[in-house]
Amino acid sequence: MLTHIKDLATKLAPRLIEIRRHIHSHPELSGQEYQTAAFVAGVLSSSGLRVQEGVGKTGVVGELHGSGKDQPFLAIRTDMDALPIQESTELEYASRKEGVMHACGHDVHTTVGLGTAMVLSQMAEELRENVRFLFQPAEEIAQGASWMIQDGAMKNVSAILGVHVFPSIPAGSIGVRYGALTAAADDLEILIMGESGHGARPHEAIDAIWIAAQVITALQQAISRTQNPLRPVVLSIGKINGGRAPNVIADKVQLLGTVRSLHPETRAQLPNWIEKIVANVCHSYGASYQVNYHQGVPSVNNDYKLTQLFQSAGEEAWGSDRVQILPEPSLGAEDFSVYLDHAPGAMFRLGVGYPDRIINHPLHHPEFDADESAIVTGVITMAYAACKYFQPQ
Ligand code: NI
């Protein structure tokens, strides 16, 4: 079966490179994946899949039906959206859209999803079960998975598989991680209300900018002294608004940030923990405050058996030296986690680093560039893992 998959994928390779380059040069922002979705739907229909467009707004679902009609589906999810970044690679197929770029490899993911669908559609007799391909929009704004689920994408799904590119692993290799793969990402807004006054008479005012500075410092120090260092918390304030003029004391400051954590118990206590620190600082100096904590996507927690499935599929296909067991999670976020409330799932990391380059730019970098040879590696790994999933143990 593995040989068959490898043959099919290798034959498809030139077409897959073409597909990837087309998607790469026509990137679309989250929730606006109209052309990408139409393109994906076209490829899926011509491979004989049953296609549904407009699932989760701009998402696409393709289904491969085996003989067991009422059997549950194995879902394979890839994402399609790009980022608001001006591409500065010199690639001939670089983005043709000003200020929009596939800098997170979702063009590669979509191509791996399509390639897997093309391969499995040619193995209908060997693959008797049902597979549902989810081409998700709006991952970068952590909305797309919820949209797809609301439209029924996870109905009758027994497990879900996913993939994300990883530039620090060389192309030709994959990474698997048992347990937490990515972090929970929550949004934080802190409002600090003081009292305006003359810059020369601070004692008659309540300086919201100075208090905001104390709040930031207190939060960062409190992480190091009051949070379990083995249970990471990252709190980054990325935006500050406040003040009117150099000689006027600010009466109001807004702090906007992101909060990352890995453990659900840690995450649960973060809103109160933050509020207590903000309250203590603000009360000391007579300011009032408001803390708005909004829970975003949870941590991706890879299912043990499905991670084993990726590991064994990868080892059989590529040899164990090309399968890295990742010792650490990332504190990045991925809305793949939202599907995991509905079925067990796992995601593997697809190496896309150029083995001969000293620097492979990270994801979300304007010069990020994936080694395309990884696409076939991704397709074979995913297709073989899917086949193995259906094999009786
Ligand atoms: Ni991504």
Coordinates of C-alpha atoms and ligand atoms in Angstrom, one line a residue:
M1 CA 0.0 0.0 0.0
L2 CA 2.9 2.4 0.9
T3 CA 4.5 1.7 -2.5
H4 CA 1.3 2.5 -4.3
I5 CA 0.9 5.8 -2.4
K6 CA 4.5 6.7 -3.1
D7 CA 4.0 6.0 -6.8
L8 CA 0.8 8.0 -7.1
A9 CA 2.2 11.0 -5.1
T10 CA 5.5 11.0 -7.1
K11 CA 3.6 11.1 -10.3
L12 CA 1.5 14.0 -9.0
A13 CA 4.5 16.0 -7.9
P14 CA 4.8 18.4 -10.8
R15 CA 1.0 19.1 -10.7
L16 CA 1.2 19.7 -6.9
I17 CA 4.1 22.2 -7.4
E18 CA 2.0 24.0 -9.9
I19 CA -1.0 24.1 -7.6
R20 CA 1.2 25.4 -4.7
R21 CA 2.7 28.1 -6.8
H22 CA -0.7 29.2 -8.0
I23 CA -2.0 29.5 -4.5
H24 CA 1.2 31.1 -3.3
S25 CA 1.0 33.9 -5.9
H26 CA -2.7 34.5 -5.2
P27 CA -2.9 34.8 -1.4
E28 CA -6.1 35.9 0.3
L29 CA -6.7 37.2 3.8
S30 CA -8.7 35.4 6.5
G31 CA -12.4 35.2 5.6
Q32 CA -11.8 36.3 2.0
E33 CA -10.6 33.1 0.5
Y34 CA -13.0 33.3 -2.4
Q35 CA -10.6 32.5 -5.3
T36 CA -8.7 29.9 -3.3
A37 CA -11.9 28.1 -2.3
A38 CA -13.2 28.1 -5.9
F39 CA -9.8 26.7 -7.0
V40 CA -9.8 24.0 -4.3
A41 CA -13.4 23.0 -5.1
G42 CA -12.4 22.7 -8.8
V43 CA -9.5 20.4 -8.1
L44 CA -11.5 18.3 -5.7
S45 CA -14.4 17.8 -8.2
S46 CA -12.1 16.9 -11.0
S47 CA -10.7 14.2 -8.7
G48 CA -14.2 12.8 -8.2
L49 CA -14.9 14.0 -4.6
R50 CA -18.3 15.2 -3.5
V51 CA -17.7 18.9 -2.9
Q52 CA -19.5 21.4 -0.8
E53 CA -18.6 25.1 -0.9
G54 CA -19.5 27.8 1.5
V55 CA -19.0 25.6 4.6
G56 CA -17.8 27.9 7.3
K57 CA -18.3 31.0 5.1
T58 CA -15.4 30.6 2.6
G59 CA -14.5 27.0 3.5
V60 CA -14.7 23.9 1.3
V61 CA -15.5 20.3 2.2
G62 CA -14.7 17.3 -0.1
E63 CA -15.8 13.8 0.7
L64 CA -14.6 10.5 -0.4
H65 CA -17.1 7.7 0.2
G66 CA -16.2 4.1 0.6
S67 CA -18.6 1.2 0.6
G68 CA -19.5 1.5 4.2
K69 CA -22.0 4.3 3.8
D70 CA -22.9 4.9 7.4
Q71 CA -19.4 4.6 8.7
P72 CA -18.0 7.7 10.4
F73 CA -15.5 9.9 8.6
L74 CA -11.8 10.4 9.1
A75 CA -11.4 14.2 8.7
I76 CA -8.2 15.7 7.2
R77 CA -8.0 19.4 7.9
T78 CA -5.8 22.0 6.1
D79 CA -6.1 25.8 6.2
M80 CA -6.2 28.3 3.3
D81 CA -5.7 31.9 4.5
A82 CA -2.7 34.2 4.1
L83 CA -1.3 37.1 6.2
P84 CA -1.2 40.9 5.9
I85 CA 2.5 40.9 5.2
Q86 CA 4.3 42.3 2.2
E87 CA 6.3 39.5 0.7
S88 CA 10.0 40.3 0.1
T89 CA 11.2 37.0 -1.4
E90 CA 12.6 37.0 -4.9
L91 CA 10.6 34.0 -5.9
E92 CA 9.2 34.0 -9.5
Y93 CA 5.9 32.9 -8.0
A94 CA 5.9 35.4 -5.2
S95 CA 2.6 37.1 -4.1
R96 CA 1.0 39.2 -6.7
K97 CA -1.1 40.9 -4.1
E98 CA 0.2 44.0 -2.4
G99 CA 0.6 43.5 1.3
V100 CA -0.7 39.9 1.4
M101 CA 1.5 36.8 1.7
H102 CA 1.4 33.1 2.4
A103 CA 3.9 33.5 5.2
C104 CA 2.6 30.7 7.4
G105 CA 2.7 27.9 4.7
H106 CA -1.0 27.6 4.4
D107 CA -0.5 27.4 0.6
V108 CA 1.6 24.2 1.3
H109 CA -1.1 22.9 3.7
T110 CA -3.8 23.3 1.1
T111 CA -1.7 21.6 -1.5
V112 CA -1.0 18.7 0.8
G113 CA -4.7 18.4 1.5
L114 CA -5.5 18.4 -2.2
G115 CA -2.6 16.0 -3.0
T116 CA -3.9 13.6 -0.3
A117 CA -7.4 13.8 -1.7
M118 CA -6.0 13.1 -5.3
V119 CA -4.0 10.1 -4.1
L120 CA -6.8 8.6 -1.9
S121 CA -9.4 9.1 -4.7
Q122 CA -7.2 6.8 -6.9
M123 CA -7.2 4.1 -4.2
A124 CA -10.9 3.7 -3.8
E125 CA -10.8 -0.1 -3.7
E126 CA -8.1 -0.2 -1.0
L127 CA -9.7 2.5 1.0
R128 CA -13.2 1.4 1.8
E129 CA -13.9 3.9 4.5
N130 CA -15.0 7.5 4.4
V131 CA -12.7 10.5 4.4
R132 CA -13.8 14.2 4.7
F133 CA -11.3 16.9 3.7
L134 CA -11.8 20.2 5.4
F135 CA -10.3 23.2 3.7
Q136 CA -10.6 25.8 6.4
P137 CA -10.6 29.6 6.1
A138 CA -9.6 32.2 8.6
E139 CA -7.1 30.2 10.7
E140 CA -5.0 33.3 11.3
I141 CA -7.8 35.0 13.1
A142 CA -8.7 31.8 15.0
Q143 CA -12.3 31.8 13.7
G144 CA -12.4 29.4 10.7
A145 CA -12.5 26.1 12.7
S146 CA -15.6 27.4 14.7
W147 CA -17.3 28.5 11.4
M148 CA -16.7 25.1 9.8
I149 CA -18.0 23.2 12.9
Q150 CA -21.1 25.4 13.0
D151 CA -21.8 24.3 9.5
G152 CA -21.6 20.6 10.4
A153 CA -18.0 19.8 9.3
M154 CA -17.5 17.6 12.3
K155 CA -20.7 15.6 12.1
N156 CA -20.0 11.9 12.2
V157 CA -16.3 12.3 12.4
S158 CA -14.3 9.7 14.4
A159 CA -10.9 11.4 14.3
I160 CA -9.2 14.4 12.7
L161 CA -5.7 14.8 11.3
G162 CA -3.8 18.0 10.5
V163 CA -0.4 19.3 9.4
H164 CA 1.6 22.5 9.8
V165 CA 4.9 23.4 8.1
F166 CA 8.0 23.9 10.3
P167 CA 11.0 25.7 8.8
S168 CA 13.4 24.5 11.5
I169 CA 13.0 20.9 10.4
P170 CA 14.6 20.1 7.0
A171 CA 12.4 19.2 4.1
G172 CA 12.1 15.4 3.8
S173 CA 11.7 15.0 7.6
I174 CA 8.6 15.4 9.8
G175 CA 8.1 16.2 13.5
V176 CA 5.6 14.6 15.8
R177 CA 4.8 15.7 19.3
Y178 CA 3.0 13.7 22.0
G179 CA 0.6 15.9 24.1
A180 CA 0.6 19.7 23.9
L181 CA 1.7 21.0 20.5
T182 CA 0.6 24.6 20.7
A183 CA -0.6 27.0 23.5
A184 CA -3.9 28.4 24.5
A185 CA -4.0 32.0 23.3
D186 CA -6.2 34.6 25.1
D187 CA -6.8 38.3 24.5
L188 CA -6.2 40.8 27.2
E189 CA -7.4 44.4 27.5
I190 CA -6.6 46.5 30.5
L191 CA -8.0 50.0 30.9
I192 CA -6.5 52.3 33.5
M193 CA -8.4 55.5 34.4
G194 CA -6.6 58.3 36.3
E195 CA -7.1 62.0 36.3
S196 CA -5.8 64.5 33.8
G197 CA -3.7 67.5 34.9
H198 CA -0.8 69.8 34.0
G199 CA 2.5 68.1 33.3
A200 CA 4.2 70.4 35.7
R201 CA 1.8 69.6 38.6
P202 CA 1.7 65.8 38.8
H203 CA 0.6 65.8 42.5
E204 CA -2.7 67.2 41.4
A205 CA -3.3 64.5 38.8
I206 CA -3.4 60.7 38.6
D207 CA -1.0 59.7 35.9
A208 CA -2.5 56.8 34.0
I209 CA 0.7 56.4 31.8
W210 CA 3.0 56.0 34.9
I211 CA 0.5 53.6 36.5
A212 CA 0.3 51.6 33.2
A213 CA 4.0 51.3 33.2
Q214 CA 3.9 49.9 36.8
V215 CA 1.1 47.5 35.8
I216 CA 3.2 46.1 33.0
T217 CA 6.3 45.7 35.2
A218 CA 4.3 44.1 38.0
L219 CA 2.7 41.6 35.6
Q220 CA 6.0 40.5 34.1
Q221 CA 7.7 40.2 37.5
A222 CA 4.7 38.4 39.0
I223 CA 5.0 35.7 36.3
S224 CA 8.5 34.9 37.4
R225 CA 7.6 34.9 41.1
T226 CA 4.1 33.5 41.3
Q227 CA 3.6 31.2 38.3
N228 CA 5.0 27.7 38.3
P229 CA 8.0 27.9 36.0
L230 CA 7.3 24.4 34.7
R231 CA 3.9 25.6 33.5
P232 CA 4.7 28.4 31.2
V233 CA 2.8 31.7 31.0
V234 CA 3.7 34.3 28.4
L235 CA 2.0 37.7 28.7
S236 CA 2.9 40.2 26.0
I237 CA 1.5 43.7 25.9
G238 CA 1.6 44.6 22.2
K239 CA -0.2 47.8 22.0
I240 CA -0.7 50.9 24.2
N241 CA -3.0 53.8 23.7
G242 CA -3.1 56.9 25.9
G243 CA -2.3 60.5 26.4
R244 CA -2.9 63.7 24.4
A245 CA 0.0 66.1 24.6
P246 CA 3.6 66.1 26.0
N247 CA 2.6 68.5 28.8
V248 CA -0.7 67.0 29.8
I249 CA -0.9 64.1 32.2
A250 CA -2.9 61.2 30.7
D251 CA -6.2 60.3 32.3
K252 CA -6.7 57.0 30.4
V253 CA -4.5 54.3 29.1
Q254 CA -5.6 51.1 27.2
L255 CA -3.2 48.1 27.1
L256 CA -3.8 45.3 24.6
G257 CA -2.0 42.0 24.9
T258 CA -1.9 38.3 24.3
V259 CA -1.7 35.6 27.0
R260 CA -0.3 32.2 26.2
S261 CA -0.3 29.1 28.4
L262 CA -0.2 25.3 28.1
H263 CA -2.1 23.9 31.0
P264 CA -5.8 24.2 31.4
E265 CA -5.6 24.7 35.2
T266 CA -3.0 27.5 34.7
R267 CA -5.2 29.1 32.1
A268 CA -8.3 28.9 34.3
Q269 CA -6.7 31.0 37.0
L270 CA -5.2 33.7 34.7
P271 CA -8.1 36.2 34.6
N272 CA -8.3 36.5 38.4
W273 CA -4.6 36.5 38.8
I274 CA -4.2 39.4 36.3
E275 CA -7.1 41.3 37.8
K276 CA -5.6 41.1 41.3
I277 CA -2.3 42.5 40.2
V278 CA -3.9 45.3 38.2
A279 CA -6.2 46.1 41.1
N280 CA -3.4 46.3 43.6
V281 CA -1.3 48.7 41.5
C282 CA -4.2 50.9 40.6
H283 CA -5.5 51.1 44.1
S284 CA -2.1 52.1 45.4
Y285 CA -2.2 55.3 43.3
G286 CA -5.9 56.1 43.2
A287 CA -6.7 55.0 39.7
S288 CA -9.6 52.9 38.6
Y289 CA -9.4 50.0 36.1
Q290 CA -11.1 47.5 34.0
V291 CA -9.7 44.1 32.9
N292 CA -11.3 42.4 29.9
Y293 CA -10.0 38.9 29.5
H294 CA -11.3 37.0 26.4
Q295 CA -10.5 33.3 26.0
G296 CA -9.3 32.5 22.5
V297 CA -8.4 29.1 21.2
P298 CA -7.3 26.3 23.6
S299 CA -4.0 24.4 23.4
V300 CA -3.7 21.7 20.7
N301 CA -3.4 18.5 22.6
N302 CA -2.4 15.7 20.3
D303 CA -4.2 12.4 20.9
Y304 CA -1.7 9.7 21.9
K305 CA -2.8 7.0 19.4
L306 CA -3.1 9.4 16.5
T307 CA 0.4 10.8 17.2
Q308 CA 1.6 7.2 17.2
L309 CA -0.1 6.7 13.9
F310 CA 1.9 9.7 12.4
Q311 CA 5.1 8.4 13.9
S312 CA 4.7 4.9 12.6
A313 CA 3.5 6.1 9.2
G314 CA 6.5 8.5 9.0
E315 CA 9.0 5.9 10.1
E316 CA 7.8 3.3 7.6
A317 CA 7.7 5.9 4.8
W318 CA 11.0 7.8 5.6
G319 CA 13.0 5.8 8.2
S320 CA 13.2 6.7 11.8
D321 CA 16.1 9.2 11.3
R322 CA 13.7 11.4 9.4
V323 CA 11.0 11.5 12.1
Q324 CA 11.8 13.8 14.9
I325 CA 10.0 13.4 18.2
L326 CA 9.6 17.1 19.2
P327 CA 10.6 17.6 22.9
E328 CA 8.9 21.0 23.2
P329 CA 5.6 22.5 22.3
S330 CA 5.2 25.9 20.7
L331 CA 3.6 28.8 22.5
G332 CA 2.1 29.8 19.2
A333 CA -1.7 29.1 18.7
E334 CA -3.6 27.0 16.2
D335 CA -7.4 26.8 15.9
F336 CA -7.1 23.1 15.1
S337 CA -7.7 22.7 18.8
V338 CA -11.3 23.7 18.4
Y339 CA -12.0 20.6 16.4
L340 CA -10.6 18.5 19.3
D341 CA -13.7 19.3 21.4
H342 CA -15.6 17.1 18.8
A343 CA -13.2 14.3 18.1
P344 CA -9.7 13.1 19.0
G345 CA -7.0 14.5 16.6
A346 CA -3.4 15.1 16.0
M347 CA -1.3 17.3 13.9
F348 CA 2.2 16.7 12.6
R349 CA 5.0 19.2 11.7
L350 CA 6.1 19.0 8.1
G351 CA 9.8 20.0 7.6
V352 CA 10.1 22.7 5.0
G353 CA 13.6 24.0 5.7
Y354 CA 16.1 24.0 2.9
P355 CA 18.7 21.5 4.2
D356 CA 21.6 23.5 2.6
R357 CA 20.7 26.9 3.9
I358 CA 22.1 28.3 7.1
I359 CA 19.1 30.5 7.7
N360 CA 15.6 29.4 7.1
H361 CA 13.3 32.4 7.9
P362 CA 10.7 31.7 10.5
L363 CA 6.9 31.6 9.9
H364 CA 5.2 35.0 9.5
H365 CA 8.5 36.5 8.1
P366 CA 8.4 38.5 4.8
E367 CA 11.1 36.3 3.4
F368 CA 9.7 33.0 4.6
D369 CA 10.2 30.4 1.9
A370 CA 9.2 26.7 2.1
D371 CA 11.2 24.0 0.3
E372 CA 8.6 22.6 -2.1
S373 CA 10.0 19.1 -2.1
A374 CA 8.3 18.8 1.3
I375 CA 4.9 18.7 -0.4
V376 CA 5.2 15.1 -1.6
T377 CA 6.6 14.2 1.8
G378 CA 3.5 15.7 3.4
V379 CA 1.1 14.0 0.9
I380 CA 2.6 10.6 1.4
T381 CA 2.7 10.9 5.2
M382 CA -0.9 12.1 5.4
A383 CA -2.3 9.6 2.8
Y384 CA -0.4 6.7 4.4
A385 CA -1.5 7.7 8.0
A386 CA -5.1 7.8 6.7
C387 CA -4.8 4.3 5.2
K388 CA -3.2 2.9 8.4
Y389 CA -6.0 4.5 10.5
F390 CA -8.5 2.3 8.7
Q391 CA -6.5 -0.9 8.9
P392 CA -7.7 -3.2 11.6
Q393 CA -5.0 -3.3 14.3
Ligands
NI1 NI -0.3 28.7 10.3

